[in-house]
PDB file of N, CA and C in Angstrom:
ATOM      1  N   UNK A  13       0.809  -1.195   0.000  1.00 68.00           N
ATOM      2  CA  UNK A  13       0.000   0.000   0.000  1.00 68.00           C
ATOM      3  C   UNK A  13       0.857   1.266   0.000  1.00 68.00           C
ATOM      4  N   UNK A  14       2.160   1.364   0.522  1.00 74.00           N
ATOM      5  CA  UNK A  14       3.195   2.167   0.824  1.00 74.00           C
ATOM      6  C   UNK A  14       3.373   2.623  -0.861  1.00 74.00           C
ATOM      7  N   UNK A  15       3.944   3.353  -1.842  1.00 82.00           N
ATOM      8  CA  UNK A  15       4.248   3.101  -2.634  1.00 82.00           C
ATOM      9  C   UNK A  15       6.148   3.592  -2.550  1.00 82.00           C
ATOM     10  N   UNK A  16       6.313   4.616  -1.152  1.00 86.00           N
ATOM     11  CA  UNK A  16       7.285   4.771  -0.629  1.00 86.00           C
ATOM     12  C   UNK A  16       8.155   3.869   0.262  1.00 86.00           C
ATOM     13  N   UNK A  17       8.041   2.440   0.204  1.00 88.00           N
ATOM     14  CA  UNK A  17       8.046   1.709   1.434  1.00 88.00           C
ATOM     15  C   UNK A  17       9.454   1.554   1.381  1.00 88.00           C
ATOM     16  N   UNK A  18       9.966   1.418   2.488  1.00 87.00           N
ATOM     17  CA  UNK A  18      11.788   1.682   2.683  1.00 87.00           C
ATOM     18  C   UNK A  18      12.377   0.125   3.755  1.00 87.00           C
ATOM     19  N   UNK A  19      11.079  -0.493   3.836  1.00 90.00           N
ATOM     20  CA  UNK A  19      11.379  -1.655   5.020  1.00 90.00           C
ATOM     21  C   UNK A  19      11.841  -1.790   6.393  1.00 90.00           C
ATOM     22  N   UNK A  20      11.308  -0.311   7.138  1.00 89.00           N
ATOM     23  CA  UNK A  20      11.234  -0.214   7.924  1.00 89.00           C
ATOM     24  C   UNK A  20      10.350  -0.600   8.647  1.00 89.00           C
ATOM     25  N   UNK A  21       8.950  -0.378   8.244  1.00 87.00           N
ATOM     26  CA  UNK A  21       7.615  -0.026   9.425  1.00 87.00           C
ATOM     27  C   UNK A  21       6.619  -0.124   8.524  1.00 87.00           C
ATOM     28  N   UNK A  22       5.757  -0.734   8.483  1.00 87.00           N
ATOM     29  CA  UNK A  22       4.000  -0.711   7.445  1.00 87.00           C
ATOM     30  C   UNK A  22       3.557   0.826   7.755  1.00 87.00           C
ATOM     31  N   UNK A  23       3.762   1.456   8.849  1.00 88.00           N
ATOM     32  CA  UNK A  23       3.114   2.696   8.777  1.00 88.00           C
ATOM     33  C   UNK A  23       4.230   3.298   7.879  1.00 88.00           C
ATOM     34  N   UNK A  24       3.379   4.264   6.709  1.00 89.00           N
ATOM     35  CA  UNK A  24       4.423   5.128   6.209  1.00 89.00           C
ATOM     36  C   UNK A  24       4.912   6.171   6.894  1.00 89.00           C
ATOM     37  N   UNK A  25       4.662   6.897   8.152  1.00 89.00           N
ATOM     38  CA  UNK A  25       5.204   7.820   8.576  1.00 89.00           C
ATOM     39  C   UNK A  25       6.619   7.085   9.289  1.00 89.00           C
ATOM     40  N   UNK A  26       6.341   6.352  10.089  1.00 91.00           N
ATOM     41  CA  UNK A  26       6.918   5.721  11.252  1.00 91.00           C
ATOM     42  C   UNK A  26       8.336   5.463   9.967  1.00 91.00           C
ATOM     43  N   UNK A  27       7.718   4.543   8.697  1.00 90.00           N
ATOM     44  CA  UNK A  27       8.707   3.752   8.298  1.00 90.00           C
ATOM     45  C   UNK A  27       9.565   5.112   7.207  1.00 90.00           C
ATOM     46  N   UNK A  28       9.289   6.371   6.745  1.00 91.00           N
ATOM     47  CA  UNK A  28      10.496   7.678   6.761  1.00 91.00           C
ATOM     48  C   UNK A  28      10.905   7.872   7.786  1.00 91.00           C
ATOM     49  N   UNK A  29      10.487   8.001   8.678  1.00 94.00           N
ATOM     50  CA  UNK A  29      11.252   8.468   9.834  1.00 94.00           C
ATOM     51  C   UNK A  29      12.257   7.686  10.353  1.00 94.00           C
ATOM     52  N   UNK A  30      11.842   6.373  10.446  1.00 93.00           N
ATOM     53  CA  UNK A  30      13.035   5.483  10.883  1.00 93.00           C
ATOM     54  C   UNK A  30      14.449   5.379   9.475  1.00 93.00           C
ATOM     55  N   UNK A  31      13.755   5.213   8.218  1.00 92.00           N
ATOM     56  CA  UNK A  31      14.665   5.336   7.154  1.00 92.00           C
ATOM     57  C   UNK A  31      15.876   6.473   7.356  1.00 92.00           C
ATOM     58  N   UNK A  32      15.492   7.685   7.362  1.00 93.00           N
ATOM     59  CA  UNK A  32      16.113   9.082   7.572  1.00 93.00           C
ATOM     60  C   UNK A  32      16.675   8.720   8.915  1.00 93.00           C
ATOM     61  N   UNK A  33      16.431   8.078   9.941  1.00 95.00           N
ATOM     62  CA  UNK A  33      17.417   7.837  11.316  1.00 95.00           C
ATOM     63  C   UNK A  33      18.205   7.005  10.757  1.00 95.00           C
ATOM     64  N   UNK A  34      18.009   5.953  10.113  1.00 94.00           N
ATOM     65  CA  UNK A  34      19.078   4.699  10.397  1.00 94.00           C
ATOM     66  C   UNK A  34      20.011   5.491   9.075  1.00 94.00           C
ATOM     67  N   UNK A  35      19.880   6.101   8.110  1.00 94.00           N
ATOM     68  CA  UNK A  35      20.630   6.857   7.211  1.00 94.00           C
ATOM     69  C   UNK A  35      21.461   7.633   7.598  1.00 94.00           C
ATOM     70  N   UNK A  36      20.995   8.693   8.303  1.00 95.00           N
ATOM     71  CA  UNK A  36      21.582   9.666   9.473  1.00 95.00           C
ATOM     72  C   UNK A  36      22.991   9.044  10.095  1.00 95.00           C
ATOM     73  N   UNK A  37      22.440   8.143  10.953  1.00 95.00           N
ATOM     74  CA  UNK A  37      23.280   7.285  11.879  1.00 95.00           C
ATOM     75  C   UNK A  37      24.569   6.610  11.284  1.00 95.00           C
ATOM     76  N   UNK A  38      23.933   6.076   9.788  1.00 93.00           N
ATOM     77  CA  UNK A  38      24.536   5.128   9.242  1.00 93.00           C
ATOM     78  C   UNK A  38      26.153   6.529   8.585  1.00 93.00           C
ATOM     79  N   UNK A  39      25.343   7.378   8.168  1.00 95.00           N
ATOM     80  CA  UNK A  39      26.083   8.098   7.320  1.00 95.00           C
ATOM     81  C   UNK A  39      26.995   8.832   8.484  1.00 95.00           C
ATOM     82  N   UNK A  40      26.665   9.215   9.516  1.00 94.00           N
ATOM     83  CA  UNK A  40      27.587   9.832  10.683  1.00 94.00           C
ATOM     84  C   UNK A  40      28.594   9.096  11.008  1.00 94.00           C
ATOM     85  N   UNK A  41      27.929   7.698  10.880  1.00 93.00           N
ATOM     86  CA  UNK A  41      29.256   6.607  11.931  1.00 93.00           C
ATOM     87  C   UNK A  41      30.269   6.415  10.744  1.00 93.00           C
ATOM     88  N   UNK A  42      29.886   6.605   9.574  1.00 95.00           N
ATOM     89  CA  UNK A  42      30.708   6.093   8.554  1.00 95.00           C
ATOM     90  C   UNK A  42      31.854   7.439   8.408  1.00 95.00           C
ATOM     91  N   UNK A  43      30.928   8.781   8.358  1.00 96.00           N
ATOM     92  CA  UNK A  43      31.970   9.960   8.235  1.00 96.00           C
ATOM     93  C   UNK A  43      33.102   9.994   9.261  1.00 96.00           C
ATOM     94  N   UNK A  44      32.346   9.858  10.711  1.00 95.00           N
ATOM     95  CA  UNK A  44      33.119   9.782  11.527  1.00 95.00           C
ATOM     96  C   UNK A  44      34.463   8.695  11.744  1.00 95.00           C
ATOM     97  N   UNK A  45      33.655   7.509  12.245  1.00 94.00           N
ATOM     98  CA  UNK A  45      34.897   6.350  11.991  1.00 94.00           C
ATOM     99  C   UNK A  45      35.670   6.332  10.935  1.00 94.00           C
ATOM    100  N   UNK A  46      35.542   7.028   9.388  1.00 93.00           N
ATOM    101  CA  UNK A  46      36.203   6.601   8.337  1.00 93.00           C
ATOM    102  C   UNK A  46      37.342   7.503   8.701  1.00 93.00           C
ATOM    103  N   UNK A  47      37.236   8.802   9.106  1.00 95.00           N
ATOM    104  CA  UNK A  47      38.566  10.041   9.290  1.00 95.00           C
ATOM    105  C   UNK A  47      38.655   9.689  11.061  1.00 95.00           C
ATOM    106  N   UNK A  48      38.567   9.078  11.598  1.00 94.00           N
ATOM    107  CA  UNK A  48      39.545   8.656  12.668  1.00 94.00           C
ATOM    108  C   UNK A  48      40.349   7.530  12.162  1.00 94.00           C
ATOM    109  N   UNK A  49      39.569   6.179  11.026  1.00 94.00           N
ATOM    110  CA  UNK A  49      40.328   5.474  10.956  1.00 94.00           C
ATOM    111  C   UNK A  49      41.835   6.314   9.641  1.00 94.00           C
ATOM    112  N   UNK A  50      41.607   6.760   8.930  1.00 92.00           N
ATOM    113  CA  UNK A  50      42.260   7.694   7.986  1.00 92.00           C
ATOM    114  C   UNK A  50      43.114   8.390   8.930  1.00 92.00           C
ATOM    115  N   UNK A  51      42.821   8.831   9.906  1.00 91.00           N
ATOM    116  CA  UNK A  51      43.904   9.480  10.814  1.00 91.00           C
ATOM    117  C   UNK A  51      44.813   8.808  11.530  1.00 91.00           C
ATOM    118  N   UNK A  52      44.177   7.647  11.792  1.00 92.00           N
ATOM    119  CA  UNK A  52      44.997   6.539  12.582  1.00 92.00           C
ATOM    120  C   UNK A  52      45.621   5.919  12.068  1.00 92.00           C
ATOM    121  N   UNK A  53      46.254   5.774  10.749  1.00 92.00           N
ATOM    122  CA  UNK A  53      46.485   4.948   9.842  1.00 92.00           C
ATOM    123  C   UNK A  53      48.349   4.968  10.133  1.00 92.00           C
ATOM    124  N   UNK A  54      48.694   3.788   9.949  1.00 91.00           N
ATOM    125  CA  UNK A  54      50.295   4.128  10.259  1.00 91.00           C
ATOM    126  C   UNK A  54      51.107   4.576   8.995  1.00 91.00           C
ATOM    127  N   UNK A  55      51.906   5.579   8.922  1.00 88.00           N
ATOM    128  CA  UNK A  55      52.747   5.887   8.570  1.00 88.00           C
ATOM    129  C   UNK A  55      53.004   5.373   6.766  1.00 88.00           C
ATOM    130  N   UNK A  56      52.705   5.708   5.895  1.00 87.00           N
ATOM    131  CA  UNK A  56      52.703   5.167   4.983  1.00 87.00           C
ATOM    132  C   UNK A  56      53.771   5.382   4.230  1.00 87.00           C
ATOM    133  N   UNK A  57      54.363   4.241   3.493  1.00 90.00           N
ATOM    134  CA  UNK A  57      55.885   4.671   3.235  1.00 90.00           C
ATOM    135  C   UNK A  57      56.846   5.109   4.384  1.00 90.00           C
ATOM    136  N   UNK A  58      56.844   5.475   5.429  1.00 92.00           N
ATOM    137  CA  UNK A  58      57.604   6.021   6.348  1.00 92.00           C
ATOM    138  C   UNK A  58      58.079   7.230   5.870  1.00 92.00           C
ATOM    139  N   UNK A  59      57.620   7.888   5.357  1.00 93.00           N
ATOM    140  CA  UNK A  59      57.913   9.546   4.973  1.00 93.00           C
ATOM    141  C   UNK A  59      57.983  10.422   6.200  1.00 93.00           C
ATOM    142  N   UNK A  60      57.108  10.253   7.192  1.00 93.00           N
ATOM    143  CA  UNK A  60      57.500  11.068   8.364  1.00 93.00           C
ATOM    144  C   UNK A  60      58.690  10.669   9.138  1.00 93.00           C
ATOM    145  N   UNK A  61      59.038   9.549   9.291  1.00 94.00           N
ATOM    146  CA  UNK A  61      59.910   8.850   9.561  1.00 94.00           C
ATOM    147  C   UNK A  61      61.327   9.135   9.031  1.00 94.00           C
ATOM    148  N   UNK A  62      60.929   9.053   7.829  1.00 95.00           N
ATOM    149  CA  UNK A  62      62.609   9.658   7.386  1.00 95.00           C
ATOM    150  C   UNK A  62      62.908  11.093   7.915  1.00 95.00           C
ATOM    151  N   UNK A  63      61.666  11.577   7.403  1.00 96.00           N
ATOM    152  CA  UNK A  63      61.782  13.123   7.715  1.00 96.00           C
ATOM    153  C   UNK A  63      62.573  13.685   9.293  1.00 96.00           C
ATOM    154  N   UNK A  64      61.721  12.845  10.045  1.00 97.00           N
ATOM    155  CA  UNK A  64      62.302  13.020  11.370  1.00 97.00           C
ATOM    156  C   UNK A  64      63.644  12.708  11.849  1.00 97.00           C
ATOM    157  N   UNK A  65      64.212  11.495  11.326  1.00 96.00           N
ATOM    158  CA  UNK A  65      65.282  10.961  10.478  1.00 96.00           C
ATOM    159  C   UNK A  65      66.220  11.829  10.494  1.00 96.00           C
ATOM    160  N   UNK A  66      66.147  12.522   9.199  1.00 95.00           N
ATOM    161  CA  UNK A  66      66.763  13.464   8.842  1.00 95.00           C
ATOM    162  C   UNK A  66      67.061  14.841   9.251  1.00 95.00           C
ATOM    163  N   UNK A  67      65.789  15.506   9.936  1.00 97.00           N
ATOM    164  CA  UNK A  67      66.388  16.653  10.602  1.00 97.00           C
ATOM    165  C   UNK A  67      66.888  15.841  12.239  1.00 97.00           C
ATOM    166  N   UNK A  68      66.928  14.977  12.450  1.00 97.00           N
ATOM    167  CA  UNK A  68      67.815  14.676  13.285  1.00 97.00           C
ATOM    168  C   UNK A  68      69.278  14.687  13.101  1.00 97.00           C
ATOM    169  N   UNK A  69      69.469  13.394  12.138  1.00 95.00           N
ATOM    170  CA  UNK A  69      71.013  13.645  11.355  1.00 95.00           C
ATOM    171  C   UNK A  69      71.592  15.220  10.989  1.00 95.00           C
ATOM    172  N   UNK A  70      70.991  16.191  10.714  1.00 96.00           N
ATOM    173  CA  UNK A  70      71.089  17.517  10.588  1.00 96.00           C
ATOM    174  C   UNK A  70      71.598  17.938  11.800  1.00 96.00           C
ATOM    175  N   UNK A  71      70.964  17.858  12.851  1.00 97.00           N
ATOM    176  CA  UNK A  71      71.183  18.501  13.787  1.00 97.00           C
ATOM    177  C   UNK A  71      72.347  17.509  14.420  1.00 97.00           C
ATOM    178  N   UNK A  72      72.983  16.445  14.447  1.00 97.00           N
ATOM    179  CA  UNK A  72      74.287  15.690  14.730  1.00 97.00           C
ATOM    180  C   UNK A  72      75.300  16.747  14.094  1.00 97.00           C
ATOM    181  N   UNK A  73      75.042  16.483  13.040  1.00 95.00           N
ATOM    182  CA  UNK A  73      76.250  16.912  12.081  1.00 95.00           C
ATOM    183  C   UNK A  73      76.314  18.509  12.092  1.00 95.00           C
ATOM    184  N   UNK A  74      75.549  19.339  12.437  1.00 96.00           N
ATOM    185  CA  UNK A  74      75.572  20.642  12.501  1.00 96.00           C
ATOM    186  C   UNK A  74      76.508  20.510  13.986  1.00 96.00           C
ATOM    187  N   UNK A  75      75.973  20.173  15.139  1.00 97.00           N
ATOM    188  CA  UNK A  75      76.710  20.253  16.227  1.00 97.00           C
ATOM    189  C   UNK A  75      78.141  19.486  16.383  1.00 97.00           C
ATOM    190  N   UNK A  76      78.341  18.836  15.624  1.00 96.00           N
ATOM    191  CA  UNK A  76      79.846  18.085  15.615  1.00 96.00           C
ATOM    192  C   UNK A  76      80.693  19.076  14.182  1.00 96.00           C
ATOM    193  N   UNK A  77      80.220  20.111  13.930  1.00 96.00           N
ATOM    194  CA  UNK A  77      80.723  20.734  13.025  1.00 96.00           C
ATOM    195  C   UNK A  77      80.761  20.490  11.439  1.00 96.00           C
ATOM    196  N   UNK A  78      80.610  19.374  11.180  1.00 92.00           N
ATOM    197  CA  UNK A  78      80.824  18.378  10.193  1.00 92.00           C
ATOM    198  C   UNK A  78      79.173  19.098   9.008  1.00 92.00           C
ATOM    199  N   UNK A  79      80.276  18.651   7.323  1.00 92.00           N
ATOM    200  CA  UNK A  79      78.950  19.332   6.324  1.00 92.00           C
ATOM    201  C   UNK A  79      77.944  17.965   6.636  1.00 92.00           C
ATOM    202  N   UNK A  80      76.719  18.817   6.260  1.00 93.00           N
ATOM    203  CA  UNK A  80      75.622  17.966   5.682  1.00 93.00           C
ATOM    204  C   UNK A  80      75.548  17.136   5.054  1.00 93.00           C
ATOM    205  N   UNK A  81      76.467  17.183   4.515  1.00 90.00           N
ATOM    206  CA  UNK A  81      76.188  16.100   2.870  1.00 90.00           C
ATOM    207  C   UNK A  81      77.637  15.842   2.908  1.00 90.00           C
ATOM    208  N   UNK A  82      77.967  14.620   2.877  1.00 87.00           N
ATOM    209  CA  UNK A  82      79.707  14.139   2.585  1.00 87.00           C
ATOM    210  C   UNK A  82      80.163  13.689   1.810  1.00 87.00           C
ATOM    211  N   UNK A  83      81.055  13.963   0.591  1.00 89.00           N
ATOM    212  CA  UNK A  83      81.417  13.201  -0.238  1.00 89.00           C
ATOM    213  C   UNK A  83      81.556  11.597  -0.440  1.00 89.00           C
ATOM    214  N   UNK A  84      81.945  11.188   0.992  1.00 89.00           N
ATOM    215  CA  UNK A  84      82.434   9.699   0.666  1.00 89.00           C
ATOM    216  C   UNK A  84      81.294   9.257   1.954  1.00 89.00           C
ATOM    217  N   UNK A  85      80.603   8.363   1.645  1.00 86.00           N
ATOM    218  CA  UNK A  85      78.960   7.479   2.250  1.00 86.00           C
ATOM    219  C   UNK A  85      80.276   6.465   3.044  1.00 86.00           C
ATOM    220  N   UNK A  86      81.679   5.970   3.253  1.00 88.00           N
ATOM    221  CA  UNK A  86      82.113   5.769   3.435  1.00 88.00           C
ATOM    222  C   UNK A  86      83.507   6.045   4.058  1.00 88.00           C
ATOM    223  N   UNK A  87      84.181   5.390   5.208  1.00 88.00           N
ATOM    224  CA  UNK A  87      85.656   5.917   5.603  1.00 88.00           C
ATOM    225  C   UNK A  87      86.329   5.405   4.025  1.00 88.00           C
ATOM    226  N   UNK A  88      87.236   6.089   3.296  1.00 89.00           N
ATOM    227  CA  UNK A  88      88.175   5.661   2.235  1.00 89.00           C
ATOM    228  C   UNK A  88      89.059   4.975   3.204  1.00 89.00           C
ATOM    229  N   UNK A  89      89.490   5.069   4.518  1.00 91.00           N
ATOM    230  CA  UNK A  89      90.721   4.675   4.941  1.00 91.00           C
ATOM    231  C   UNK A  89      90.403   3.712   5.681  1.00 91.00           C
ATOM    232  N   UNK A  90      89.246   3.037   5.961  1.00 92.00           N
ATOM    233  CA  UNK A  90      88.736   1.434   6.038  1.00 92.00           C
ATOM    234  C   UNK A  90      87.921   0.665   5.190  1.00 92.00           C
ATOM    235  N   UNK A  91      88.202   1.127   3.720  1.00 91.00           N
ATOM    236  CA  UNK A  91      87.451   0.468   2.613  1.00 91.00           C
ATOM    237  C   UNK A  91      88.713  -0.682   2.516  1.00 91.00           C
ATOM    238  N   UNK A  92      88.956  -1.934   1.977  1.00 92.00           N
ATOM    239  CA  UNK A  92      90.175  -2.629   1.243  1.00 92.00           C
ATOM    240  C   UNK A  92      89.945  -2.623   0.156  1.00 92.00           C
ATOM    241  N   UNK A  93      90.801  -2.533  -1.060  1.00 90.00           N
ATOM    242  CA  UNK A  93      90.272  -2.540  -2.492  1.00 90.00           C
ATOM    243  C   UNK A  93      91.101  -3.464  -2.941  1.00 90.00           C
ATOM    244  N   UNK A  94      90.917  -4.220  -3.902  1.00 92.00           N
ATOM    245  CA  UNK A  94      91.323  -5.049  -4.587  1.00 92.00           C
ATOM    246  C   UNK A  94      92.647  -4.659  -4.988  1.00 92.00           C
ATOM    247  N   UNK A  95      93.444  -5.660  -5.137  1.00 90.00           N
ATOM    248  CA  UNK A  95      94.837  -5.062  -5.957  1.00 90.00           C
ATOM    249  C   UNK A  95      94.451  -4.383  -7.170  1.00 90.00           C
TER     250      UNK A  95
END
């Protein structure tokens, strides 16, 4: 008899009204939980990680005097090289 019927309730008032709540509800918990879970999310790639990383190493090497950036990723004078 409904021609609006949403499967809530045989009464049509009762059964919009409950539709528009459980929608409501449905659509809040989803906005909500989806950007806490989006916020909570770990670290992707570790980009903050390096980052932090790195202005750490910055701040070593600034206070031990030493450049930023070093030519050799290595001591030359504890490498062995082949004959």
């Amino acid at each position: 008899q409904n021609p609006d019927y949403h499967g809530f309730s045989a009464d049509p008032d009762a059964d919009v009204l409950n539709m528009r709540a459980v929608f409501f509800a449905g659509v809040s918990v989803a906005i909500v939980l989806g950007t806490v879970f989006l916020h909570y999310l770990p670290d992707y790639g570790l980009q903050q990680w390096a980052r932090r990383e790195a202005e750490l190493q910055i701040r070593e090497r600034e206070s031990r005097g030493l450049p930023l950036l070093d030519p050799n990723y290595y001591d030359p004078a504890r490498l062995t090289l082949p004959p």
